[in-house]
PDB file of C-alpha atoms in Angstrom:
ATOM      1  CA  MET A   1       0.000   0.000   0.000  1.00 43.00           C
ATOM      2  CA  SER A   2       1.474   3.343  -1.045  1.00 43.00           C
ATOM      3  CA  LEU A   3       2.069   6.183   1.434  1.00 42.00           C
ATOM      4  CA  LEU A   4      -0.217   8.445  -0.645  1.00 45.00           C
ATOM      5  CA  PHE A   5      -3.036   5.870  -0.537  1.00 39.00           C
ATOM      6  CA  ARG A   6      -2.644   5.402   3.240  1.00 42.00           C
ATOM      7  CA  ARG A   7      -2.800   9.188   3.717  1.00 48.00           C
ATOM      8  CA  SER A   8      -5.971   9.310   1.581  1.00 51.00           C
ATOM      9  CA  ILE A   9      -7.632   6.644   3.718  1.00 46.00           C
ATOM     10  CA  SER A  10      -6.558   8.476   6.890  1.00 48.00           C
ATOM     11  CA  SER A  11      -7.895  11.797   5.587  1.00 73.00           C
ATOM     12  CA  MET A  12     -11.264  10.249   4.723  1.00 76.00           C
ATOM     13  CA  ALA A  13     -11.504   8.604   8.139  1.00 78.00           C
ATOM     14  CA  SER A  14     -10.849  11.977   9.759  1.00 78.00           C
ATOM     15  CA  LEU A  15     -13.462  13.636   7.545  1.00 84.00           C
ATOM     16  CA  LYS A  16     -16.130  11.242   8.758  1.00 84.00           C
ATOM     17  CA  LYS A  17     -15.251  12.108  12.367  1.00 87.00           C
ATOM     18  CA  ALA A  18     -16.061  15.817  11.873  1.00 94.00           C
ATOM     19  CA  SER A  19     -17.831  17.238  14.918  1.00 94.00           C
ATOM     20  CA  LYS A  20     -20.280  18.964  12.582  1.00 97.00           C
ATOM     21  CA  VAL A  21     -21.110  19.793   8.985  1.00 98.00           C
ATOM     22  CA  VAL A  22     -22.306  23.378   8.604  1.00 98.00           C
ATOM     23  CA  CYS A  23     -24.263  24.125   5.447  1.00 97.00           C
ATOM     24  CA  ILE A  24     -24.697  27.579   3.948  1.00 96.00           C
ATOM     25  CA  GLY A  25     -28.135  27.959   2.397  1.00 91.00           C
ATOM     26  CA  ARG A  26     -29.402  30.358  -0.251  1.00 91.00           C
ATOM     27  CA  ASN A  27     -25.964  31.589  -1.298  1.00 94.00           C
ATOM     28  CA  TYR A  28     -26.562  31.815  -5.070  1.00 91.00           C
ATOM     29  CA  ALA A  29     -29.240  34.207  -6.349  1.00 85.00           C
ATOM     30  CA  ASP A  30     -30.521  32.015  -9.187  1.00 85.00           C
ATOM     31  CA  HIS A  31     -30.922  29.052  -6.825  1.00 86.00           C
ATOM     32  CA  ILE A  32     -32.961  31.233  -4.461  1.00 78.00           C
ATOM     33  CA  THR A  33     -35.199  32.147  -7.400  1.00 87.00           C
ATOM     34  CA  GLU A  34     -35.688  28.571  -8.613  1.00 85.00           C
ATOM     35  CA  LEU A  35     -36.911  27.487  -5.163  1.00 81.00           C
ATOM     36  CA  SER A  36     -38.997  30.653  -4.627  1.00 80.00           C
ATOM     37  CA  SER A  37     -37.095  31.351  -1.415  1.00 83.00           C
ATOM     38  CA  ALA A  38     -36.417  34.687   0.256  1.00 83.00           C
ATOM     39  CA  ARG A  39     -32.979  36.240  -0.282  1.00 86.00           C
ATOM     40  CA  PRO A  40     -31.151  36.326   3.082  1.00 87.00           C
ATOM     41  CA  LYS A  41     -29.754  39.546   4.533  1.00 93.00           C
ATOM     42  CA  GLN A  42     -26.938  37.580   6.178  1.00 94.00           C
ATOM     43  CA  PRO A  43     -25.492  34.072   5.785  1.00 94.00           C
ATOM     44  CA  PHE A  44     -28.132  31.440   6.526  1.00 91.00           C
ATOM     45  CA  PHE A  45     -26.876  28.096   7.794  1.00 96.00           C
ATOM     46  CA  PHE A  46     -28.011  24.738   9.161  1.00 96.00           C
ATOM     47  CA  LEU A  47     -26.392  21.420  10.124  1.00 97.00           C
ATOM     48  CA  LYS A  48     -26.073  17.969   8.602  1.00 97.00           C
ATOM     49  CA  PRO A  49     -24.916  15.045  10.753  1.00 96.00           C
ATOM     50  CA  ALA A  50     -21.482  13.568  10.085  1.00 96.00           C
ATOM     51  CA  SER A  51     -23.268  10.217   9.686  1.00 96.00           C
ATOM     52  CA  SER A  52     -24.652  11.519   6.368  1.00 98.00           C
ATOM     53  CA  ILE A  53     -21.142  11.640   4.844  1.00 97.00           C
ATOM     54  CA  LEU A  54     -20.661   9.142   2.004  1.00 97.00           C
ATOM     55  CA  ALA A  55     -16.992   8.727   1.145  1.00 96.00           C
ATOM     56  CA  PRO A  56     -15.801   7.682  -2.338  1.00 95.00           C
ATOM     57  CA  GLY A  57     -16.383   3.989  -2.973  1.00 94.00           C
ATOM     58  CA  GLU A  58     -18.667   3.483   0.026  1.00 96.00           C
ATOM     59  CA  GLY A  59     -21.711   2.756  -2.102  1.00 97.00           C
ATOM     60  CA  PRO A  60     -24.762   4.540  -3.491  1.00 98.00           C
ATOM     61  CA  VAL A  61     -26.946   7.319  -2.202  1.00 98.00           C
ATOM     62  CA  ILE A  62     -30.002   5.659  -0.679  1.00 98.00           C
ATOM     63  CA  ARG A  63     -33.388   7.221  -1.418  1.00 98.00           C
ATOM     64  CA  PRO A  64     -35.803   6.680   1.481  1.00 98.00           C
ATOM     65  CA  LYS A  65     -39.275   5.582   0.498  1.00 98.00           C
ATOM     66  CA  GLY A  66     -41.668   8.465  -0.086  1.00 97.00           C
ATOM     67  CA  VAL A  67     -38.891  11.006  -0.685  1.00 98.00           C
ATOM     68  CA  ASP A  68     -38.447  13.391  -3.628  1.00 98.00           C
ATOM     69  CA  LEU A  69     -34.649  13.251  -3.668  1.00 98.00           C
ATOM     70  CA  HIS A  70     -32.743  16.311  -4.945  1.00 98.00           C
ATOM     71  CA  TYR A  71     -29.035  16.939  -5.564  1.00 98.00           C
ATOM     72  CA  GLU A  72     -27.170  20.174  -4.695  1.00 98.00           C
ATOM     73  CA  VAL A  73     -23.483  20.366  -5.671  1.00 98.00           C
ATOM     74  CA  GLU A  74     -21.301  22.420  -3.314  1.00 98.00           C
ATOM     75  CA  LEU A  75     -17.686  23.307  -2.598  1.00 98.00           C
ATOM     76  CA  ALA A  76     -16.709  22.072   0.877  1.00 98.00           C
ATOM     77  CA  LEU A  77     -14.178  23.665   3.214  1.00 98.00           C
ATOM     78  CA  ILE A  78     -12.254  21.442   5.612  1.00 97.00           C
ATOM     79  CA  ILE A  79     -11.394  23.492   8.693  1.00 97.00           C
ATOM     80  CA  GLY A  80      -7.827  23.138   9.955  1.00 96.00           C
ATOM     81  CA  LYS A  81      -7.958  24.844  13.336  1.00 97.00           C
ATOM     82  CA  GLN A  82     -10.366  26.221  15.905  1.00 97.00           C
ATOM     83  CA  VAL A  83     -12.240  29.308  14.708  1.00 98.00           C
ATOM     84  CA  LYS A  84     -14.190  31.470  17.162  1.00 98.00           C
ATOM     85  CA  ASP A  85     -15.470  35.041  16.837  1.00 98.00           C
ATOM     86  CA  LEU A  86     -13.731  35.621  13.500  1.00 98.00           C
ATOM     87  CA  GLU A  87     -14.342  39.092  12.075  1.00 98.00           C
ATOM     88  CA  ALA A  88     -15.843  39.311   8.589  1.00 97.00           C
ATOM     89  CA  ASP A  89     -13.062  41.588   7.340  1.00 97.00           C
ATOM     90  CA  ASP A  90     -10.331  39.171   8.471  1.00 98.00           C
ATOM     91  CA  GLU A  91      -9.779  37.575   5.064  1.00 97.00           C
ATOM     92  CA  LYS A  92      -6.356  36.200   6.001  1.00 98.00           C
ATOM     93  CA  GLY A  93      -7.720  34.643   9.182  1.00 98.00           C
ATOM     94  CA  ALA A  94     -10.534  32.993   7.240  1.00 98.00           C
ATOM     95  CA  MET A  95      -8.305  31.565   4.526  1.00 98.00           C
ATOM     96  CA  ASP A  96      -5.686  30.430   7.059  1.00 98.00           C
ATOM     97  CA  ALA A  97      -8.419  28.462   8.843  1.00 98.00           C
ATOM     98  CA  ILE A  98      -8.999  26.287   5.761  1.00 97.00           C
ATOM     99  CA  GLU A  99      -6.866  23.135   5.741  1.00 96.00           C
ATOM    100  CA  SER A 100      -8.143  21.695   2.452  1.00 96.00           C
ATOM    101  CA  TYR A 101     -11.195  21.400   0.219  1.00 97.00           C
ATOM    102  CA  ALA A 102     -13.542  18.745  -1.165  1.00 97.00           C
ATOM    103  CA  MET A 103     -16.520  18.577  -3.456  1.00 98.00           C
ATOM    104  CA  SER A 104     -19.839  17.511  -1.996  1.00 98.00           C
ATOM    105  CA  ILE A 105     -23.441  16.837  -2.970  1.00 98.00           C
ATOM    106  CA  ASP A 106     -25.964  18.022  -0.396  1.00 98.00           C
ATOM    107  CA  MET A 107     -28.732  15.475  -0.964  1.00 98.00           C
ATOM    108  CA  THR A 108     -32.116  16.781   0.110  1.00 98.00           C
ATOM    109  CA  ALA A 109     -35.527  15.222   0.669  1.00 98.00           C
ATOM    110  CA  ARG A 110     -37.241  18.123  -1.057  1.00 97.00           C
ATOM    111  CA  ASN A 111     -40.809  17.217  -0.144  1.00 96.00           C
ATOM    112  CA  ALA A 112     -39.780  16.901   3.514  1.00 96.00           C
ATOM    113  CA  GLN A 113     -38.005  20.258   3.343  1.00 95.00           C
ATOM    114  CA  ASN A 114     -40.993  21.932   1.691  1.00 94.00           C
ATOM    115  CA  GLU A 115     -43.283  20.642   4.422  1.00 95.00           C
ATOM    116  CA  ALA A 116     -40.865  21.878   7.102  1.00 94.00           C
ATOM    117  CA  LYS A 117     -40.736  25.347   5.530  1.00 90.00           C
ATOM    118  CA  LYS A 118     -44.509  25.515   5.272  1.00 93.00           C
ATOM    119  CA  LYS A 119     -45.118  24.431   8.869  1.00 95.00           C
ATOM    120  CA  GLY A 120     -42.135  26.144  10.490  1.00 94.00           C
ATOM    121  CA  LEU A 121     -40.531  22.819  11.442  1.00 93.00           C
ATOM    122  CA  PRO A 122     -36.813  21.930  11.580  1.00 93.00           C
ATOM    123  CA  TRP A 123     -35.126  20.684   8.401  1.00 89.00           C
ATOM    124  CA  SER A 124     -33.172  17.851  10.000  1.00 95.00           C
ATOM    125  CA  ILE A 125     -35.086  15.007   8.339  1.00 95.00           C
ATOM    126  CA  SER A 126     -34.777  16.540   4.878  1.00 97.00           C
ATOM    127  CA  LYS A 127     -30.997  16.831   5.110  1.00 97.00           C
ATOM    128  CA  GLY A 128     -29.890  14.191   7.578  1.00 98.00           C
ATOM    129  CA  PHE A 129     -30.417  10.701   6.181  1.00 98.00           C
ATOM    130  CA  ASP A 130     -27.431   8.364   5.948  1.00 98.00           C
ATOM    131  CA  THR A 131     -25.623   8.755   2.557  1.00 98.00           C
ATOM    132  CA  PHE A 132     -27.037  12.289   2.071  1.00 98.00           C
ATOM    133  CA  LEU A 133     -23.593  13.902   1.738  1.00 98.00           C
ATOM    134  CA  PRO A 134     -21.425  12.250  -0.939  1.00 98.00           C
ATOM    135  CA  VAL A 135     -17.943  13.779  -0.916  1.00 98.00           C
ATOM    136  CA  SER A 136     -14.887  13.632  -3.140  1.00 97.00           C
ATOM    137  CA  GLN A 137     -11.348  12.865  -2.137  1.00 96.00           C
ATOM    138  CA  ILE A 138      -9.589  15.627  -0.212  1.00 96.00           C
ATOM    139  CA  ILE A 139      -8.419  18.461  -2.504  1.00 97.00           C
ATOM    140  CA  PRO A 140      -5.096  19.996  -1.411  1.00 96.00           C
ATOM    141  CA  LYS A 141      -5.401  23.650  -0.497  1.00 97.00           C
ATOM    142  CA  SER A 142      -2.674  24.519  -3.010  1.00 97.00           C
ATOM    143  CA  ALA A 143      -4.834  23.207  -5.877  1.00 98.00           C
ATOM    144  CA  ILE A 144      -7.394  26.006  -5.351  1.00 98.00           C
ATOM    145  CA  PRO A 145      -5.574  29.362  -5.175  1.00 97.00           C
ATOM    146  CA  ASP A 146      -8.875  31.285  -5.149  1.00 98.00           C
ATOM    147  CA  PRO A 147     -11.979  29.395  -3.937  1.00 98.00           C
ATOM    148  CA  HIS A 148     -14.131  32.334  -5.070  1.00 97.00           C
ATOM    149  CA  ASN A 149     -13.215  31.717  -8.710  1.00 97.00           C
ATOM    150  CA  VAL A 150     -13.686  28.052  -9.534  1.00 98.00           C
ATOM    151  CA  GLU A 151     -16.283  26.219 -11.595  1.00 98.00           C
ATOM    152  CA  ILE A 152     -18.378  23.538  -9.933  1.00 98.00           C
ATOM    153  CA  TYR A 153     -20.629  21.193 -11.858  1.00 98.00           C
ATOM    154  CA  LEU A 154     -22.933  18.191 -11.568  1.00 98.00           C
ATOM    155  CA  THR A 155     -24.316  15.837 -14.188  1.00 98.00           C
ATOM    156  CA  VAL A 156     -27.078  13.242 -14.002  1.00 98.00           C
ATOM    157  CA  ASN A 157     -26.697  10.375 -16.458  1.00 98.00           C
ATOM    158  CA  ASP A 158     -24.058  12.476 -18.281  1.00 98.00           C
ATOM    159  CA  LYS A 159     -26.391  15.460 -18.764  1.00 98.00           C
ATOM    160  CA  ILE A 160     -25.234  18.751 -17.238  1.00 98.00           C
ATOM    161  CA  ARG A 161     -27.603  19.903 -14.490  1.00 98.00           C
ATOM    162  CA  GLN A 162     -25.472  22.394 -12.545  1.00 98.00           C
ATOM    163  CA  ASN A 163     -22.476  24.357 -13.838  1.00 97.00           C
ATOM    164  CA  ASP A 164     -21.551  27.728 -12.351  1.00 96.00           C
ATOM    165  CA  SER A 165     -18.696  29.720 -10.863  1.00 96.00           C
ATOM    166  CA  THR A 166     -18.247  30.289  -7.156  1.00 96.00           C
ATOM    167  CA  ASN A 167     -17.798  33.979  -8.003  1.00 95.00           C
ATOM    168  CA  LEU A 168     -21.622  34.068  -7.949  1.00 94.00           C
ATOM    169  CA  MET A 169     -21.752  33.456  -4.194  1.00 95.00           C
ATOM    170  CA  LEU A 170     -23.753  36.122  -2.356  1.00 94.00           C
ATOM    171  CA  PHE A 171     -21.584  35.777   0.756  1.00 95.00           C
ATOM    172  CA  GLN A 172     -17.911  34.920   0.445  1.00 96.00           C
ATOM    173  CA  ILE A 173     -15.937  32.638   2.722  1.00 98.00           C
ATOM    174  CA  PRO A 174     -14.708  35.207   5.298  1.00 98.00           C
ATOM    175  CA  ARG A 175     -18.281  36.364   5.942  1.00 97.00           C
ATOM    176  CA  MET A 176     -19.539  32.767   6.157  1.00 97.00           C
ATOM    177  CA  LEU A 177     -16.891  31.694   8.662  1.00 98.00           C
ATOM    178  CA  SER A 178     -17.347  34.888  10.657  1.00 98.00           C
ATOM    179  CA  ASP A 179     -21.094  34.454  11.053  1.00 98.00           C
ATOM    180  CA  ILE A 180     -20.811  30.752  11.869  1.00 98.00           C
ATOM    181  CA  SER A 181     -17.971  31.210  14.361  1.00 98.00           C
ATOM    182  CA  LYS A 182     -19.859  33.875  16.285  1.00 98.00           C
ATOM    183  CA  VAL A 183     -22.655  31.358  16.876  1.00 98.00           C
ATOM    184  CA  MET A 184     -20.756  28.082  17.229  1.00 98.00           C
ATOM    185  CA  THR A 185     -17.022  27.449  17.454  1.00 98.00           C
ATOM    186  CA  LEU A 186     -15.620  25.699  14.413  1.00 98.00           C
ATOM    187  CA  GLU A 187     -13.238  22.912  15.367  1.00 97.00           C
ATOM    188  CA  LYS A 188     -10.387  21.311  13.438  1.00 96.00           C
ATOM    189  CA  GLY A 189     -11.896  18.773  11.039  1.00 95.00           C
ATOM    190  CA  ASP A 190     -15.290  20.456  10.775  1.00 97.00           C
ATOM    191  CA  ILE A 191     -16.773  20.819   7.300  1.00 98.00           C
ATOM    192  CA  VAL A 192     -18.478  23.887   5.852  1.00 98.00           C
ATOM    193  CA  ILE A 193     -20.359  23.488   2.584  1.00 98.00           C
ATOM    194  CA  THR A 194     -20.757  26.792   0.838  1.00 98.00           C
ATOM    195  CA  GLY A 195     -24.064  26.740  -1.039  1.00 96.00           C
ATOM    196  CA  THR A 196     -25.353  25.440  -4.343  1.00 95.00           C
ATOM    197  CA  PRO A 197     -25.904  27.202  -7.672  1.00 94.00           C
ATOM    198  CA  LYS A 198     -29.006  26.932  -9.858  1.00 95.00           C
ATOM    199  CA  GLY A 199     -30.065  23.693 -11.505  1.00 95.00           C
ATOM    200  CA  VAL A 200     -31.078  21.506  -8.565  1.00 96.00           C
ATOM    201  CA  GLY A 201     -33.492  18.707  -9.341  1.00 97.00           C
ATOM    202  CA  SER A 202     -34.640  15.165  -8.674  1.00 98.00           C
ATOM    203  CA  VAL A 203     -32.813  11.877  -9.026  1.00 98.00           C
ATOM    204  CA  VAL A 204     -34.309   8.404  -8.871  1.00 98.00           C
ATOM    205  CA  PRO A 205     -32.927   4.895  -8.375  1.00 98.00           C
ATOM    206  CA  GLY A 206     -30.726   3.918 -11.302  1.00 98.00           C
ATOM    207  CA  ASP A 207     -29.454   7.463 -11.910  1.00 98.00           C
ATOM    208  CA  ILE A 208     -25.727   8.195 -11.823  1.00 98.00           C
ATOM    209  CA  MET A 209     -24.502  11.562 -10.525  1.00 98.00           C
ATOM    210  CA  ARG A 210     -21.068  12.922 -11.354  1.00 98.00           C
ATOM    211  CA  ALA A 211     -19.705  16.123  -9.890  1.00 98.00           C
ATOM    212  CA  GLY A 212     -16.456  18.002  -9.943  1.00 98.00           C
ATOM    213  CA  ILE A 213     -14.505  21.216  -9.932  1.00 98.00           C
ATOM    214  CA  LYS A 214     -12.391  23.080 -12.481  1.00 98.00           C
ATOM    215  CA  VAL A 215      -9.712  25.695 -11.843  1.00 98.00           C
ATOM    216  CA  GLY A 216      -8.813  27.795 -14.879  1.00 96.00           C
ATOM    217  CA  GLY A 217     -10.756  25.332 -17.017  1.00 97.00           C
ATOM    218  CA  GLU A 218      -8.715  22.358 -15.770  1.00 98.00           C
ATOM    219  CA  GLU A 219     -10.383  19.522 -13.863  1.00 98.00           C
ATOM    220  CA  ILE A 220      -9.063  18.712 -10.387  1.00 98.00           C
ATOM    221  CA  GLU A 221      -8.878  14.931 -10.231  1.00 98.00           C
ATOM    222  CA  GLU A 222      -9.341  14.711  -6.458  1.00 97.00           C
ATOM    223  CA  GLY A 223     -12.591  16.680  -6.744  1.00 98.00           C
ATOM    224  CA  LYS A 224     -14.452  14.132  -8.854  1.00 98.00           C
ATOM    225  CA  ILE A 225     -17.517  12.376  -7.452  1.00 98.00           C
ATOM    226  CA  GLU A 226     -19.343   9.505  -9.147  1.00 98.00           C
ATOM    227  CA  VAL A 227     -22.231   7.956  -7.238  1.00 98.00           C
ATOM    228  CA  GLY A 228     -25.419   6.113  -8.065  1.00 98.00           C
ATOM    229  CA  VAL A 229     -28.847   6.169  -6.446  1.00 98.00           C
ATOM    230  CA  GLU A 230     -30.667   3.152  -5.024  1.00 98.00           C
ATOM    231  CA  GLU A 231     -33.999   2.710  -3.283  1.00 98.00           C
ATOM    232  CA  SER A 232     -33.949   2.037   0.455  1.00 98.00           C
ATOM    233  CA  THR A 233     -34.846  -1.419   1.716  1.00 98.00           C
ATOM    234  CA  SER A 234     -35.709   0.005   5.155  1.00 97.00           C
ATOM    235  CA  THR A 235     -39.256  -0.075   6.474  1.00 98.00           C
ATOM    236  CA  TYR A 236     -39.053   3.708   6.960  1.00 97.00           C
ATOM    237  CA  GLN A 237     -41.348   5.762   4.719  1.00 97.00           C
ATOM    238  CA  PHE A 238     -41.594   9.539   4.802  1.00 96.00           C
ATOM    239  CA  ALA A 239     -45.032  10.853   5.701  1.00 93.00           C
ATOM    240  CA  GLU A 240     -46.204  14.354   6.522  1.00 87.00           C
ATOM    241  CA  THR A 241     -45.922  15.403  10.148  1.00 85.00           C
TER     242      THR A 241
END
């Protein structure tokens, strides 16, 4: 077993032990429009459990019965040190806090989320199922000189569904990390996913999702995700609350 391969396994194991996954919502204007959501005046965030992380090669995304399953491609930040009370104008502090990157797909039970929004309920069910956060291999920090100027994309069955630049983010990384860290301390190993661009939609069992990231038009190999969708064999079935 090569040293590089052992390090990759170790990095993935650490990723799955993150104390939390913080998700930035409504951070691309066109995505806000397509879901008829309100544009936030400040970064809006919620949590996914670390148990939702699906590492490369671990198997398919599992669609629970009764769920309208949507994909949302996002750039993920892997935090390298404790961050607390960071100021929004501390760009160096924010970027120094990032140890590495990854690509991710924030899988969402859209009908469960829509019900939660309508009734003022928490979103945990819609975001928290096992396998609901496929991730790529770890992307070295040096491979992404400017995380605000990369192209992220997702295809379903080889058809482009999402393809936009992170320069369209409404709130950039220093503001995100500032707002989060003033509410909850970010710890080493935590993951922050930075929002999804337009083009979200449904997938069904048998579909194959592929996602990735390009810097200056060049694909980053470590950022590739390829994952299928299968139906759950559990007795669980989503029903309205």
